[in-house]
Amino acid sequence: MTDQLLDVVSAGVRAYDLARELRIGMPQSPNHPPFWHVVPRRHGDSVRADGGSAANDMITTGTHVGTHIDALAHVSQDGALFGGVDAEEACIGGRYVQHGVHTIEPMIRRGVLVDVAAHLGVTTLDGDHEITLTEFQDALNAQQTEVRKGDVVLIRSGWGAKFDEGQAFVGGATGVPGIGEAVARWLATQGIHAAGADSIAFEHLRPGAGHGLLPVHRLFLVESGIYIIETMNLEQISVDRVYEFTLVLAPLNIFGATGSPVRPLAVVSRG
Amino acid sequence: MTDQLLDVVSAGVRAYDLARELRIGMPQSPNHPPFWHVVPRRHGDSVRADGGSAANDMITTGTHVGTHIDALAHVSQDGALFGGVDAEEACIGGRYVQHGVHTIEPMIRRGVLVDVAAHLGVTTLDGDHEITLTEFQDALNAQQTEVRKGDVVLIRSGWGAKFDEGQAFVGGATGVPGIGEAVARWLATQGIHAAGADSIAFEHLRPGAGHGLLPVHRLFLVESGIYIIETMNLEQISVDRVYEFTLVLAPLNIFGATGSPVRPLAVVSRG
Amino acid sequence: MTDQLLDVVSAGVRAYDLARELRIGMPQSPNHPPFWHVVPRRHGDSVRADGGSAANDMITTGTHVGTHIDALAHVSQDGALFGGVDAEEACIGGRYVQHGVHTIEPMIRRGVLVDVAAHLGVTTLDGDHEITLTEFQDALNAQQTEVRKGDVVLIRSGWGAKFDEGQAFVGGATGVPGIGEAVARWLATQGIHAAGADSIAFEHLRPGAGHGLLPVHRLFLVESGIYIIETMNLEQISVDRVYEFTLVLAPLNIFGATGSPVRPLAVVSRG
Amino acid sequence: MTDQLLDVVSAGVRAYDLARELRIGMPQSPNHPPFWHVVPRRHGDSVRADGGSAANDMITTGTHVGTHIDALAHVSQDGALFGGVDAEEACIGGRYVQHGVHTIEPMIRRGVLVDVAAHLGVTTLDGDHEITLTEFQDALNAQQTEVRKGDVVLIRSGWGAKFDEGQAFVGGATGVPGIGEAVARWLATQGIHAAGADSIAFEHLRPGAGHGLLPVHRLFLVESGIYIIETMNLEQISVDRVYEFTLVLAPLNIFGATGSPVRPLAVVSRG
C-alpha cells in the first residue's frame, strides 16, 4: 500500500531552510538570555581502548533568540493569556503548564509568503515603515496569492538581510519595519494559524521605542491564539518567488516553556 | 499553479511526533550536560503601561540529551572523522567546522520503521539482547517493508517505553537492546541516510558495559556517513503499524556542534 | 602607622579551607540545577600574532550546590520571609531584592567548631541520628568551647567524609545526621550569626524523608535571621582540634539570589 | 588558649568589599560567556504541607566576568604556561589540571593600594594613559607605602567608576588606562604574589586595540607566576586612603578552571 504523501516526496521535493544559523554573538533582544554554545569534550580528550573518541556540546540560550516561535504563554494582557486563562495560575511550579510551547502541535500546513519588500521594489523597508493594509493586500494581489484559514503567513520586509550585520538587525534608534494592528486584525479575521517575519519582533517597532509596545503580539497571542515566528530567513524564497508552499515547523517539546528555537522549512515539489 | 506536495498535504496528513518531551530530570547519559529549563521572567514581573507583560525562558542542555541527532563530528576513530578528516583539524576555535550539525541538511525522506519488538511478540527486548541480522530481516519481511537507498530507518526494540521510568531507560547493569555490527553493516550496504532507535545510545549496550564500546557509532558515523537519532518515541507508529512514512527532521542549525536536539515527525496521508 | 590585624597576619596565619572542590558529578540535591564547568576556549584555539593565547571557562550551577550559603530569601513560612517580609513582594522582576544574598555582609567573625562526631568517638554519626541538646552541649564542654553572640557555629557530624562517595552523601533512604529543632532553638537563643555543617542540608534528615520537612531552616532563616552554610569540609579542623578560629566568608555578590557558592576559611595564628 | 588573630578580630575590624555586584547586563569582555542569573523556583511554587517553601537560583557565567581572578592556566605564550608547562598537556579531559584555579591557595596577605589617579589628582586617568614607572613610584612614595615580597598590589586608575556606565567601562575606542610592561617588570622584581586593578583587563589597553595584545598578562601569568585580579572596586579604599591592609581572597575551587569570580576584601583593624 503506497502513501500519497510519500509518493510525492519520493518524486522530489525542495526544502527551503527558513532559519538563521545559531552562532555566538548573533543579534538578539537583550531581554533574553543569549545563545551560547561550547564544546566541553573534544576528540582526543578521552580515547577508548579501541581508538574511539567522542566530542559533545553544551548550549545555553533563551528560547526567544535566533529563529524561534512564541507560544501563547509568552504574552499576557491585564493578567490573562489567550482564552482568558489567568496568567498567574497558568504557571505551576515555575513552568507554563497552560499554553506552553509543548501545546503547539507540529505544523505541516499551507504556507504563504507575502513579499512586501519585493512588491514595493526595495531591498528592505525602512525602520520607520509600518506596512499598511493596502500595501499588504496589493502585495498579495500582485503575487496572485490568497490567505486561507489555517495558513501560516510569512511577511517579508527585507530587514532580515541585516541579520549578518549584527546590532543593526535589532533596530533600536532606527526602528524595524513590519505590520501593525491594521494588517494583524485582517489576518486574524482570515483565521490564520501562525505568522512569521524576517525581523526580530515580527511587528513594526517605532524608531527609538524598542519593545515597549507590541500591539500585534497582544492581538495574535492573547486575543486570537495565533503563533508568531521571528527572525526568519525569507531571502531565498523571495528570490525564487515561492509564494505558496508546505510549511513544516516542529518546536522543541519543552514542557512549560514560552517559546522554542525552531528550524522551519518551506517545502515544494520539484519541477 | 498548484504544488503537488501542497495538494496532498491539503488533502490531509497525520504527523506522528517521534520526540520525547524535554523535562528536567528525564533520563540521559551522564556524559552530557543535563537538560535544564527555567522561566526567569514571569507574567507580572514587568508590566508595561498598557497592561501587557511577557514571560520568557532559559534552557541549558547538552546536545545529546532527549531525542537528538548525532552529527558526523560526534565520533572519531584513531583520530579521524568520516572521510578521513583529521579530528583535531576539524575543530577550529573550539567548534567543529567540518562535519558539525550545521552540515546536516534538513530531511524530508522515506522513513521505515522496523518493529523488532512487535515482530518478536514482546513489549520490549531484554537488555542483553543484540538484534541479529536474521531477526531484523525477518521483521522487515513480516512487515512487507523494504529498505532503500537514502532511507531513514527507525528500529524499535520496545525499550523506549522505559523512558518514563527514568534511570531504567539508561540501562547500566541491565544493558540496553539494539542492533550490533552485523545489522549495521547490512544497513550501511543498503546506503541508508540515517538511522534511529527508541533507546539512549541507538545500538546494543552490553549489561554493565555502559557506553565504553560503541561499534555501530563508529561504523555509521565514521565509516559510512550515516547519521544516528537517539531516544526516539516509536510507540504510536508501532501501535498504528506505520511502517513506511515521510520522515521530517530539521536539527537546530548550531554552527560547529556535534549534535542537536530534534523533533522528528513521521508523516502519512490521511485516509 | 601599622595595622594591628596586618601585624598579626604578617606574623603568620594558617587558613583551613572549609569548602569542597567544585567538580562535575559531585553529590547535590536534585532540587537544584547541577554544577557544570566547561572550557570553551583552549590554548591554541586562537593564537595572537605574538604567540600569546588565552583559555577560558563557562560554568552553570545552582546556588545551593557544593559548599554554599543560604540567604534569608531562600526559605519562607506561610508566605513570609524573615522579619515578616511578604515573600511575593520581596521578589521584584524575578529577583529577591529583599533578603537576597547581596544583603549578606562578608563575614570576619569568631567561628566555633562543635565536633559532635569526635566527642561521641565515631567517624560519622548514623543517618538516623538527630543530635540532642545534651550531646551538643557535652561536646562543647568537652572541647572547653563556648558559643557567643555573633558567632558562626560549625557542627561536625562526620557525614562530610561521604562527599567523595557521591550519592551516599545525599542521604535519601539512610537519612543524614544533624541537629534538630532543640539544638537550633538553643543556638538561636545565643544570638549566633550563622551556622554551618558538613552535610547537604545542615539539619537532620530522617531516613526516607528527603528534604520534605526542614524545621531548622525555618527556625534559622525565617524566624531568627541566621544564615546557614552547607556541604562544608570540616575534616582538617577536626583532626587539628581547631575549635575556635576566625571565620572568613564572602558570598558572591549576586543581586537578588537566594544563595551563593562560598569558600569559607577558618583562620588561626600560627604557632 | 586564645588565638592572637581572633583577639584582634574580636577587637573590631572593618572589611572593605572590593568586588562589583553581579548583575545581568554588567559590562564585560565579549570574549567570555556572559553572567546570567535566574530564579527558577520562587516562594509559593511548591509549598510543603507545613506551609514552608523554598526559592532557588541558577547562574551561568564565564569565569572572567565581574570581579575575578586569572589562574596561571589562563594565558600561554608560544604554547607554554608558567614554568614551561606545555599548554596542551596541561589540559586533561577538557580541564586545566595544571595551573587551574584550584591550585590557587586562598590568600590572607599584605595588600597594598597604589592610588595613581588620586596621586595625579584626577577622577580617572584617560583611556590612552599607560602608567609610567615614575608615576607609579611617585604615587607609592607620596602614600609612604612600600611594596614587599608576597604582597597583593592593587592599582587604581579611577576607571572603575565607569563600571556603572556599562559599555564605557569596556574601553574599545577610548582605550583603558593601566600599567604596561615597565611597571609590571618592576613589580615582578619585587616578588609580589598577585596584582589587581579597577579595570576590565588590569593592564593598559591602547585606544582601538582591544584585548589583542596583553603583554602584562604574559609577564605576570606566564613568566612570573603572579595572579591577576580584574574589575575590582577600589573606590572606597581610595576615599578612606587605606593603602595597607590585609587582603583576603578565596576563589571558588573549580577543578580545572582558568579563573573564578571572587569577592576580595581589604580588612583593617578598627580605629
PDB file of N, CA and C in Angstrom, chain B residues 131-195:
ATOM      1  N   ILE B 131      20.074  -7.447  18.572  1.00  0.00           N
ATOM      2  CA  ILE B 131      19.205  -7.857  17.455  1.00  0.00           C
ATOM      3  C   ILE B 131      20.065  -8.469  16.354  1.00  0.00           C
ATOM      4  N   THR B 132      19.735  -9.705  15.956  1.00  0.00           N
ATOM      5  CA  THR B 132      20.526 -10.377  14.920  1.00  0.00           C
ATOM      6  C   THR B 132      20.044  -9.952  13.540  1.00  0.00           C
ATOM      7  N   LEU B 133      20.873 -10.206  12.564  1.00  0.00           N
ATOM      8  CA  LEU B 133      20.504  -9.843  11.193  1.00  0.00           C
ATOM      9  C   LEU B 133      19.273 -10.626  10.755  1.00  0.00           C
ATOM     10  N   THR B 134      19.196 -11.886  11.176  1.00  0.00           N
ATOM     11  CA  THR B 134      18.033 -12.713  10.840  1.00  0.00           C
ATOM     12  C   THR B 134      16.763 -12.126  11.439  1.00  0.00           C
ATOM     13  N   GLU B 135      16.824 -11.800  12.710  1.00  0.00           N
ATOM     14  CA  GLU B 135      15.653 -11.192  13.356  1.00  0.00           C
ATOM     15  C   GLU B 135      15.241  -9.917  12.626  1.00  0.00           C
ATOM     16  N   PHE B 136      16.233  -9.140  12.278  1.00  0.00           N
ATOM     17  CA  PHE B 136      15.974  -7.851  11.641  1.00  0.00           C
ATOM     18  C   PHE B 136      15.308  -8.035  10.282  1.00  0.00           C
ATOM     19  N   GLN B 137      15.878  -8.943   9.506  1.00  0.00           N
ATOM     20  CA  GLN B 137      15.328  -9.153   8.156  1.00  0.00           C
ATOM     21  C   GLN B 137      13.975  -9.856   8.208  1.00  0.00           C
ATOM     22  N   ASP B 138      13.813 -10.751   9.164  1.00  0.00           N
ATOM     23  CA  ASP B 138      12.510 -11.389   9.342  1.00  0.00           C
ATOM     24  C   ASP B 138      11.442 -10.348   9.683  1.00  0.00           C
ATOM     25  N   ALA B 139      11.811  -9.426  10.536  1.00  0.00           N
ATOM     26  CA  ALA B 139      10.854  -8.382  10.912  1.00  0.00           C
ATOM     27  C   ALA B 139      10.471  -7.565   9.679  1.00  0.00           C
ATOM     28  N   LEU B 140      11.464  -7.204   8.891  1.00  0.00           N
ATOM     29  CA  LEU B 140      11.208  -6.460   7.649  1.00  0.00           C
ATOM     30  C   LEU B 140      10.274  -7.233   6.734  1.00  0.00           C
ATOM     31  N   ASN B 141      10.574  -8.503   6.578  1.00  0.00           N
ATOM     32  CA  ASN B 141       9.751  -9.341   5.700  1.00  0.00           C
ATOM     33  C   ASN B 141       8.323  -9.459   6.220  1.00  0.00           C
ATOM     34  N   ALA B 142       8.221  -9.708   7.503  1.00  0.00           N
ATOM     35  CA  ALA B 142       6.885  -9.850   8.100  1.00  0.00           C
ATOM     36  C   ALA B 142       6.068  -8.581   7.882  1.00  0.00           C
ATOM     37  N   GLN B 143       6.739  -7.446   7.924  1.00  0.00           N
ATOM     38  CA  GLN B 143       6.073  -6.161   7.709  1.00  0.00           C
ATOM     39  C   GLN B 143       5.830  -5.872   6.232  1.00  0.00           C
ATOM     40  N   GLN B 144       6.500  -6.672   5.388  1.00  0.00           N
ATOM     41  CA  GLN B 144       6.495  -6.417   3.937  1.00  0.00           C
ATOM     42  C   GLN B 144       7.061  -5.023   3.609  1.00  0.00           C
ATOM     43  N   THR B 145       8.109  -4.709   4.320  1.00  0.00           N
ATOM     44  CA  THR B 145       8.771  -3.420   4.111  1.00  0.00           C
ATOM     45  C   THR B 145      10.160  -3.667   3.545  1.00  0.00           C
ATOM     46  N   GLU B 146      10.589  -2.815   2.658  1.00  0.00           N
ATOM     47  CA  GLU B 146      11.968  -2.943   2.218  1.00  0.00           C
ATOM     48  C   GLU B 146      12.745  -1.669   2.537  1.00  0.00           C
ATOM     49  N   VAL B 147      14.042  -1.846   2.712  1.00  0.00           N
ATOM     50  CA  VAL B 147      14.924  -0.723   2.988  1.00  0.00           C
ATOM     51  C   VAL B 147      15.551  -0.281   1.677  1.00  0.00           C
ATOM     52  N   ARG B 148      15.503   1.028   1.409  1.00  0.00           N
ATOM     53  CA  ARG B 148      16.049   1.546   0.152  1.00  0.00           C
ATOM     54  C   ARG B 148      17.152   2.573   0.412  1.00  0.00           C
ATOM     55  N   LYS B 149      17.902   2.813  -0.591  1.00  0.00           N
ATOM     56  CA  LYS B 149      18.954   3.822  -0.542  1.00  0.00           C
ATOM     57  C   LYS B 149      18.353   5.176  -0.162  1.00  0.00           C
ATOM     58  N   GLY B 150      19.015   5.875   0.763  1.00  0.00           N
ATOM     59  CA  GLY B 150      18.549   7.209   1.139  1.00  0.00           C
ATOM     60  C   GLY B 150      17.510   7.212   2.247  1.00  0.00           C
ATOM     61  N   ASP B 151      17.104   6.035   2.688  1.00  0.00           N
ATOM     62  CA  ASP B 151      16.069   5.958   3.725  1.00  0.00           C
ATOM     63  C   ASP B 151      16.581   6.387   5.100  1.00  0.00           C
ATOM     64  N   VAL B 152      15.623   6.724   5.944  1.00  0.00           N
ATOM     65  CA  VAL B 152      15.881   6.848   7.377  1.00  0.00           C
ATOM     66  C   VAL B 152      15.207   5.660   8.041  1.00  0.00           C
ATOM     67  N   VAL B 153      16.012   4.801   8.673  1.00  0.00           N
ATOM     68  CA  VAL B 153      15.492   3.541   9.215  1.00  0.00           C
ATOM     69  C   VAL B 153      15.393   3.620  10.733  1.00  0.00           C
ATOM     70  N   LEU B 154      14.186   3.422  11.250  1.00  0.00           N
ATOM     71  CA  LEU B 154      13.961   3.508  12.694  1.00  0.00           C
ATOM     72  C   LEU B 154      13.721   2.119  13.255  1.00  0.00           C
ATOM     73  N   ILE B 155      14.479   1.778  14.271  1.00  0.00           N
ATOM     74  CA  ILE B 155      14.454   0.428  14.817  1.00  0.00           C
ATOM     75  C   ILE B 155      13.859   0.456  16.209  1.00  0.00           C
ATOM     76  N   ARG B 156      12.792  -0.311  16.385  1.00  0.00           N
ATOM     77  CA  ARG B 156      12.113  -0.307  17.677  1.00  0.00           C
ATOM     78  C   ARG B 156      12.385  -1.597  18.439  1.00  0.00           C
ATOM     79  N   SER B 157      12.999  -1.421  19.614  1.00  0.00           N
ATOM     80  CA  SER B 157      13.243  -2.569  20.492  1.00  0.00           C
ATOM     81  C   SER B 157      12.199  -2.635  21.600  1.00  0.00           C
ATOM     82  N   GLY B 158      11.427  -1.578  21.740  1.00  0.00           N
ATOM     83  CA  GLY B 158      10.439  -1.503  22.806  1.00  0.00           C
ATOM     84  C   GLY B 158      10.989  -0.885  24.090  1.00  0.00           C
ATOM     85  N   TRP B 159      12.295  -0.735  24.138  1.00  0.00           N
ATOM     86  CA  TRP B 159      12.954  -0.190  25.335  1.00  0.00           C
ATOM     87  C   TRP B 159      12.503   1.245  25.640  1.00  0.00           C
ATOM     88  N   GLY B 160      12.068   1.926  24.602  1.00  0.00           N
ATOM     89  CA  GLY B 160      11.652   3.319  24.746  1.00  0.00           C
ATOM     90  C   GLY B 160      10.534   3.517  25.751  1.00  0.00           C
ATOM     91  N   ALA B 161       9.762   2.462  25.977  1.00  0.00           N
ATOM     92  CA  ALA B 161       8.675   2.585  26.949  1.00  0.00           C
ATOM     93  C   ALA B 161       9.212   2.836  28.341  1.00  0.00           C
ATOM     94  N   LYS B 162      10.497   2.546  28.556  1.00  0.00           N
ATOM     95  CA  LYS B 162      11.092   2.772  29.879  1.00  0.00           C
ATOM     96  C   LYS B 162      11.488   4.231  30.105  1.00  0.00           C
ATOM     97  N   PHE B 163      11.339   5.042  29.077  1.00  0.00           N
ATOM     98  CA  PHE B 163      11.759   6.447  29.209  1.00  0.00           C
ATOM     99  C   PHE B 163      11.117   7.108  30.430  1.00  0.00           C
ATOM    100  N   ASP B 164       9.832   6.814  30.620  1.00  0.00           N
ATOM    101  CA  ASP B 164       9.133   7.461  31.731  1.00  0.00           C
ATOM    102  C   ASP B 164       9.493   6.868  33.088  1.00  0.00           C
ATOM    103  N   GLU B 165      10.217   5.746  33.069  1.00  0.00           N
ATOM    104  CA  GLU B 165      10.647   5.144  34.348  1.00  0.00           C
ATOM    105  C   GLU B 165      11.907   5.816  34.872  1.00  0.00           C
ATOM    106  N   GLY B 166      12.551   6.603  34.038  1.00  0.00           N
ATOM    107  CA  GLY B 166      13.758   7.294  34.484  1.00  0.00           C
ATOM    108  C   GLY B 166      15.010   6.465  34.291  1.00  0.00           C
ATOM    109  N   GLN B 167      15.719   6.241  35.382  1.00  0.00           N
ATOM    110  CA  GLN B 167      17.051   5.654  35.309  1.00  0.00           C
ATOM    111  C   GLN B 167      17.073   4.301  34.574  1.00  0.00           C
ATOM    112  N   ALA B 168      15.993   3.530  34.654  1.00  0.00           N
ATOM    113  CA  ALA B 168      15.945   2.227  33.986  1.00  0.00           C
ATOM    114  C   ALA B 168      16.225   2.358  32.490  1.00  0.00           C
ATOM    115  N   PHE B 169      15.811   3.480  31.923  1.00  0.00           N
ATOM    116  CA  PHE B 169      15.985   3.704  30.490  1.00  0.00           C
ATOM    117  C   PHE B 169      17.462   3.754  30.107  1.00  0.00           C
ATOM    118  N   VAL B 170      18.290   4.244  31.016  1.00  0.00           N
ATOM    119  CA  VAL B 170      19.719   4.415  30.730  1.00  0.00           C
ATOM    120  C   VAL B 170      20.428   3.072  30.580  1.00  0.00           C
ATOM    121  N   GLY B 171      19.915   2.064  31.269  1.00  0.00           N
ATOM    122  CA  GLY B 171      20.489   0.732  31.110  1.00  0.00           C
ATOM    123  C   GLY B 171      21.456   0.394  32.209  1.00  0.00           C
ATOM    124  N   GLY B 172      22.709   0.636  32.006  1.00  0.00           N
ATOM    125  CA  GLY B 172      23.694   0.309  33.034  1.00  0.00           C
ATOM    126  C   GLY B 172      23.788  -1.198  33.215  1.00  0.00           C
ATOM    127  N   ALA B 173      23.470  -1.654  34.423  1.00  0.00           N
ATOM    128  CA  ALA B 173      23.641  -3.078  34.749  1.00  0.00           C
ATOM    129  C   ALA B 173      22.821  -3.997  33.845  1.00  0.00           C
ATOM    130  N   THR B 174      21.652  -3.532  33.424  1.00  0.00           N
ATOM    131  CA  THR B 174      20.762  -4.389  32.626  1.00  0.00           C
ATOM    132  C   THR B 174      21.191  -4.502  31.167  1.00  0.00           C
ATOM    133  N   GLY B 175      21.990  -3.545  30.699  1.00  0.00           N
ATOM    134  CA  GLY B 175      22.220  -3.434  29.274  1.00  0.00           C
ATOM    135  C   GLY B 175      21.011  -2.820  28.595  1.00  0.00           C
ATOM    136  N   VAL B 176      21.141  -2.562  27.303  1.00  0.00           N
ATOM    137  CA  VAL B 176      20.058  -1.990  26.510  1.00  0.00           C
ATOM    138  C   VAL B 176      20.012  -2.744  25.178  1.00  0.00           C
ATOM    139  N   PRO B 177      18.829  -3.187  24.751  1.00  0.00           N
ATOM    140  CA  PRO B 177      18.747  -3.934  23.488  1.00  0.00           C
ATOM    141  C   PRO B 177      18.985  -3.032  22.291  1.00  0.00           C
ATOM    142  N   GLY B 178      19.409  -3.626  21.195  1.00  0.00           N
ATOM    143  CA  GLY B 178      19.623  -2.844  19.977  1.00  0.00           C
ATOM    144  C   GLY B 178      20.423  -3.645  18.974  1.00  0.00           C
ATOM    145  N   ILE B 179      20.697  -3.024  17.859  1.00  0.00           N
ATOM    146  CA  ILE B 179      21.449  -3.717  16.830  1.00  0.00           C
ATOM    147  C   ILE B 179      22.942  -3.685  17.161  1.00  0.00           C
ATOM    148  N   GLY B 180      23.687  -4.587  16.547  1.00  0.00           N
ATOM    149  CA  GLY B 180      25.139  -4.607  16.669  1.00  0.00           C
ATOM    150  C   GLY B 180      25.747  -4.408  15.289  1.00  0.00           C
ATOM    151  N   GLU B 181      26.980  -4.799  15.162  1.00  0.00           N
ATOM    152  CA  GLU B 181      27.682  -4.541  13.910  1.00  0.00           C
ATOM    153  C   GLU B 181      27.067  -5.266  12.710  1.00  0.00           C
ATOM    154  N   ALA B 182      26.512  -6.467  12.945  1.00  0.00           N
ATOM    155  CA  ALA B 182      26.002  -7.261  11.815  1.00  0.00           C
ATOM    156  C   ALA B 182      24.890  -6.506  11.091  1.00  0.00           C
ATOM    157  N   VAL B 183      23.891  -6.067  11.847  1.00  0.00           N
ATOM    158  CA  VAL B 183      22.776  -5.345  11.223  1.00  0.00           C
ATOM    159  C   VAL B 183      23.264  -3.995  10.672  1.00  0.00           C
ATOM    160  N   ALA B 184      24.137  -3.359  11.426  1.00  0.00           N
ATOM    161  CA  ALA B 184      24.625  -2.042  10.991  1.00  0.00           C
ATOM    162  C   ALA B 184      25.335  -2.142   9.643  1.00  0.00           C
ATOM    163  N   ARG B 185      26.141  -3.164   9.525  1.00  0.00           N
ATOM    164  CA  ARG B 185      26.891  -3.332   8.283  1.00  0.00           C
ATOM    165  C   ARG B 185      25.926  -3.539   7.099  1.00  0.00           C
ATOM    166  N   TRP B 186      24.893  -4.332   7.348  1.00  0.00           N
ATOM    167  CA  TRP B 186      23.914  -4.588   6.289  1.00  0.00           C
ATOM    168  C   TRP B 186      23.191  -3.288   5.905  1.00  0.00           C
ATOM    169  N   LEU B 187      22.836  -2.515   6.925  1.00  0.00           N
ATOM    170  CA  LEU B 187      22.137  -1.247   6.647  1.00  0.00           C
ATOM    171  C   LEU B 187      23.038  -0.283   5.877  1.00  0.00           C
ATOM    172  N   ALA B 188      24.301  -0.259   6.255  1.00  0.00           N
ATOM    173  CA  ALA B 188      25.238   0.623   5.550  1.00  0.00           C
ATOM    174  C   ALA B 188      25.343   0.207   4.086  1.00  0.00           C
ATOM    175  N   THR B 189      25.311  -1.074   3.859  1.00  0.00           N
ATOM    176  CA  THR B 189      25.386  -1.581   2.485  1.00  0.00           C
ATOM    177  C   THR B 189      24.178  -1.140   1.651  1.00  0.00           C
ATOM    178  N   GLN B 190      23.029  -0.992   2.300  1.00  0.00           N
ATOM    179  CA  GLN B 190      21.831  -0.548   1.579  1.00  0.00           C
ATOM    180  C   GLN B 190      21.903   0.941   1.240  1.00  0.00           C
ATOM    181  N   GLY B 191      22.881   1.635   1.834  1.00  0.00           N
ATOM    182  CA  GLY B 191      23.010   3.064   1.529  1.00  0.00           C
ATOM    183  C   GLY B 191      22.001   3.946   2.232  1.00  0.00           C
ATOM    184  N   ILE B 192      21.638   3.574   3.447  1.00  0.00           N
ATOM    185  CA  ILE B 192      20.664   4.423   4.162  1.00  0.00           C
ATOM    186  C   ILE B 192      21.305   5.759   4.537  1.00  0.00           C
ATOM    187  N   HIS B 193      20.437   6.727   4.803  1.00  0.00           N
ATOM    188  CA  HIS B 193      20.893   8.092   5.078  1.00  0.00           C
ATOM    189  C   HIS B 193      21.084   8.328   6.572  1.00  0.00           C
ATOM    190  N   ALA B 194      20.183   7.767   7.353  1.00  0.00           N
ATOM    191  CA  ALA B 194      20.212   7.953   8.809  1.00  0.00           C
ATOM    192  C   ALA B 194      19.467   6.798   9.438  1.00  0.00           C
ATOM    193  N   ALA B 195      19.745   6.577  10.728  1.00  0.00           N
ATOM    194  CA  ALA B 195      19.046   5.514  11.444  1.00  0.00           C
ATOM    195  C   ALA B 195      18.732   6.001  12.843  1.00  0.00           C
TER     196      ALA B 195
END
